C-alpha positions as YAML, in Angstrom:
chain: A
units: angstrom
residues:
- id: 1
  name: MET
  ca: [-30.19, 30.79, 48.57]
- id: 2
  name: PRO
  ca: [-31.45, 27.33, 47.59]
- id: 3
  name: PRO
  ca: [-28.77, 24.63, 47.23]
- id: 4
  name: SER
  ca: [-29.91, 23.87, 43.67]
- id: 5
  name: ILE
  ca: [-32.31, 24.96, 40.95]
- id: 6
  name: ARG
  ca: [-34.41, 22.20, 39.36]
- id: 7
  name: ILE
  ca: [-34.92, 22.74, 35.63]
- id: 8
  name: LEU
  ca: [-37.45, 20.84, 33.55]
- id: 9
  name: VAL
  ca: [-36.24, 20.48, 29.94]
- id: 10
  name: TYR
  ca: [-38.99, 19.58, 27.47]
- id: 11
  name: SER
  ca: [-38.47, 18.46, 23.88]
- id: 12
  name: ASP
  ca: [-39.57, 15.45, 21.89]
- id: 13
  name: ASN
  ca: [-36.01, 15.46, 20.51]
- id: 14
  name: ALA
  ca: [-33.40, 13.94, 22.85]
- id: 15
  name: LEU
  ca: [-30.65, 15.84, 21.00]
- id: 16
  name: VAL
  ca: [-32.26, 19.19, 21.90]
- id: 17
  name: ARG
  ca: [-32.53, 18.16, 25.55]
- id: 18
  name: ASP
  ca: [-28.85, 17.14, 25.48]
- id: 19
  name: GLN
  ca: [-27.86, 20.46, 23.87]
- id: 20
  name: VAL
  ca: [-29.67, 22.42, 26.59]
- id: 21
  name: ARG
  ca: [-28.03, 20.48, 29.42]
- id: 22
  name: SER
  ca: [-24.60, 20.69, 27.75]
- id: 23
  name: ALA
  ca: [-24.94, 24.43, 27.14]
- id: 24
  name: LEU
  ca: [-25.93, 25.16, 30.74]
- id: 25
  name: GLY
  ca: [-23.78, 22.66, 32.62]
- id: 26
  name: THR
  ca: [-24.11, 22.51, 36.39]
- id: 27
  name: ARG
  ca: [-23.78, 26.27, 37.02]
- id: 28
  name: VAL
  ca: [-24.48, 29.31, 34.87]
- id: 29
  name: HIS
  ca: [-22.57, 31.61, 37.21]
- id: 30
  name: PRO
  ca: [-20.30, 30.96, 40.22]
- id: 31
  name: ASP
  ca: [-22.55, 33.07, 42.49]
- id: 32
  name: LEU
  ca: [-25.71, 31.13, 41.60]
- id: 33
  name: PRO
  ca: [-26.94, 27.73, 42.80]
- id: 34
  name: GLU
  ca: [-26.14, 24.47, 41.06]
- id: 35
  name: LEU
  ca: [-28.55, 23.30, 38.34]
- id: 36
  name: THR
  ca: [-30.23, 19.91, 38.24]
- id: 37
  name: TYR
  ca: [-32.36, 18.65, 35.38]
- id: 38
  name: LEU
  ca: [-35.46, 16.65, 34.64]
- id: 39
  name: ASP
  ca: [-35.80, 15.61, 30.98]
- id: 40
  name: VAL
  ca: [-39.35, 15.31, 29.66]
- id: 41
  name: ALA
  ca: [-40.39, 14.18, 26.17]
- id: 42
  name: THR
  ca: [-44.20, 14.53, 26.30]
- id: 43
  name: ALA
  ca: [-46.56, 17.41, 27.02]
- id: 44
  name: PRO
  ca: [-48.82, 15.52, 29.47]
- id: 45
  name: VAL
  ca: [-45.81, 14.75, 31.66]
- id: 46
  name: VAL
  ca: [-44.77, 18.42, 31.56]
- id: 47
  name: VAL
  ca: [-48.21, 19.53, 32.73]
- id: 48
  name: SER
  ca: [-48.47, 16.96, 35.52]
- id: 49
  name: THR
  ca: [-44.90, 17.61, 36.70]
- id: 50
  name: ILE
  ca: [-45.27, 21.40, 36.76]
- id: 51
  name: ASP
  ca: [-48.67, 21.07, 38.45]
- id: 52
  name: GLY
  ca: [-47.09, 18.82, 41.10]
- id: 53
  name: GLY
  ca: [-44.49, 21.44, 42.04]
- id: 54
  name: GLY
  ca: [-40.79, 21.13, 42.70]
- id: 55
  name: ILE
  ca: [-39.68, 22.65, 39.39]
- id: 56
  name: ASP
  ca: [-37.96, 26.04, 39.56]
- id: 57
  name: ILE
  ca: [-37.63, 26.79, 35.82]
- id: 58
  name: ALA
  ca: [-39.07, 25.15, 32.71]
- id: 59
  name: ILE
  ca: [-37.29, 25.21, 29.34]
- id: 60
  name: LEU
  ca: [-39.74, 24.29, 26.58]
- id: 61
  name: ASP
  ca: [-38.84, 23.55, 22.96]
- id: 62
  name: GLY
  ca: [-41.07, 25.61, 20.71]
- id: 63
  name: GLU
  ca: [-40.32, 23.19, 17.87]
- id: 64
  name: ALA
  ca: [-41.44, 20.07, 19.78]
- id: 65
  name: SER
  ca: [-44.13, 17.90, 18.25]
- id: 66
  name: PRO
  ca: [-46.99, 17.21, 18.57]
- id: 67
  name: ALA
  ca: [-47.23, 19.84, 21.35]
- id: 68
  name: GLY
  ca: [-44.99, 22.85, 20.85]
- id: 69
  name: GLY
  ca: [-43.42, 24.65, 23.75]
- id: 70
  name: MET
  ca: [-45.14, 27.98, 23.14]
- id: 71
  name: GLY
  ca: [-48.65, 26.57, 23.28]
- id: 72
  name: LEU
  ca: [-47.63, 24.50, 26.27]
- id: 73
  name: ALA
  ca: [-46.21, 27.59, 28.01]
- id: 74
  name: LYS
  ca: [-49.49, 29.44, 27.48]
- id: 75
  name: GLN
  ca: [-51.45, 26.47, 28.82]
- id: 76
  name: LEU
  ca: [-49.24, 26.24, 31.92]
- id: 77
  name: LYS
  ca: [-49.47, 29.97, 32.64]
- id: 78
  name: ASP
  ca: [-53.27, 29.84, 32.24]
- id: 79
  name: GLU
  ca: [-53.90, 26.64, 34.20]
- id: 80
  name: VAL
  ca: [-51.23, 26.14, 36.87]
- id: 81
  name: ALA
  ca: [-51.70, 28.30, 39.97]
- id: 82
  name: VAL
  ca: [-48.00, 28.49, 40.85]
- id: 83
  name: CYS
  ca: [-46.18, 28.24, 37.54]
- id: 84
  name: PRO
  ca: [-42.38, 28.54, 37.48]
- id: 85
  name: PRO
  ca: [-40.61, 30.90, 35.08]
- id: 86
  name: ILE
  ca: [-40.56, 29.54, 31.53]
- id: 87
  name: LEU
  ca: [-37.94, 29.90, 28.82]
- id: 88
  name: VAL
  ca: [-39.06, 28.95, 25.31]
- id: 89
  name: LEU
  ca: [-36.68, 27.81, 22.59]
- id: 90
  name: THR
  ca: [-38.05, 29.45, 19.44]
- id: 91
  name: GLY
  ca: [-37.62, 28.24, 15.89]
- id: 92
  name: ARG
  ca: [-36.04, 31.53, 14.85]
- id: 93
  name: PRO
  ca: [-35.31, 34.96, 16.37]
- id: 94
  name: ASP
  ca: [-38.39, 36.48, 14.68]
- id: 95
  name: ASP
  ca: [-40.61, 34.16, 16.75]
- id: 96
  name: ALA
  ca: [-39.89, 36.10, 19.96]
- id: 97
  name: TRP
  ca: [-43.34, 37.71, 19.68]
- id: 98
  name: LEU
  ca: [-44.90, 34.24, 19.95]
- id: 99
  name: ALA
  ca: [-42.91, 33.56, 23.09]
- id: 100
  name: ASN
  ca: [-44.24, 36.84, 24.47]
- id: 101
  name: TRP
  ca: [-47.80, 35.75, 23.57]
- id: 102
  name: SER
  ca: [-47.21, 32.47, 25.42]
- id: 103
  name: ARG
  ca: [-46.34, 34.49, 28.58]
- id: 104
  name: ALA
  ca: [-42.86, 32.93, 28.76]
- id: 105
  name: GLU
  ca: [-40.41, 35.01, 30.77]
- id: 106
  name: ALA
  ca: [-37.57, 34.41, 28.30]
- id: 107
  name: ALA
  ca: [-36.90, 33.14, 24.78]
- id: 108
  name: VAL
  ca: [-33.78, 31.90, 23.02]
- id: 109
  name: PRO
  ca: [-33.82, 30.90, 19.34]
- id: 110
  name: HIS
  ca: [-32.62, 27.69, 17.76]
- id: 111
  name: PRO
  ca: [-29.86, 26.83, 17.06]
- id: 112
  name: ILE
  ca: [-28.99, 26.92, 20.73]
- id: 113
  name: ASP
  ca: [-26.27, 29.46, 21.51]
- id: 114
  name: PRO
  ca: [-24.74, 28.44, 24.88]
- id: 115
  name: ILE
  ca: [-23.89, 32.03, 25.82]
- id: 116
  name: ARG
  ca: [-27.40, 33.37, 25.13]
- id: 117
  name: LEU
  ca: [-28.99, 30.41, 26.87]
- id: 118
  name: CYS
  ca: [-26.77, 30.78, 29.96]
- id: 119
  name: GLU
  ca: [-27.48, 34.52, 30.15]
- id: 120
  name: ALA
  ca: [-31.24, 33.95, 29.89]
- id: 121
  name: VAL
  ca: [-31.25, 31.17, 32.50]
- id: 122
  name: ALA
  ca: [-29.01, 33.18, 34.83]
- id: 123
  name: GLY
  ca: [-31.52, 36.01, 34.64]
- id: 124
  name: LEU
  ca: [-34.35, 33.66, 35.58]
- id: 125
  name: VAL
  ca: [-32.33, 32.11, 38.41]
- id: 126
  name: ARG
  ca: [-31.56, 35.57, 39.81]
- id: 127
  name: THR
  ca: [-35.28, 36.33, 40.01]
- id: 128
  name: LEU
  ca: [-35.71, 33.19, 42.11]
- id: 129
  name: VAL
  ca: [-32.87, 33.80, 44.57]
- id: 130
  name: THR
  ca: [-33.31, 37.53, 45.24]
...
């Protein structure tokens, strides 16, 4: 098992990035590795960082502007050879179909529910460590 899981958190809104980190904390489950974070506020930095490797999971804000997380997820899945699992924060529960279109492995709607977010991230982490 890796000592930690590196999570990229993308949103143009610093409050959303803070909410994600606060909701997840340093561990989503005692049996899973510690979480570390990289905050990113722009789409070009997301693409270059993911393309460079070293990110285990990406959490992308579907409501970010000017580049939304769902379009960015689709771009990453189409263009990056080894793309990590992606969780998209959708604008509302009914937008889950858009997250599916984007090829994201998970989706959680705004407003961020810490329990739902932790469950979704724990599921992604388990796929990485098994």
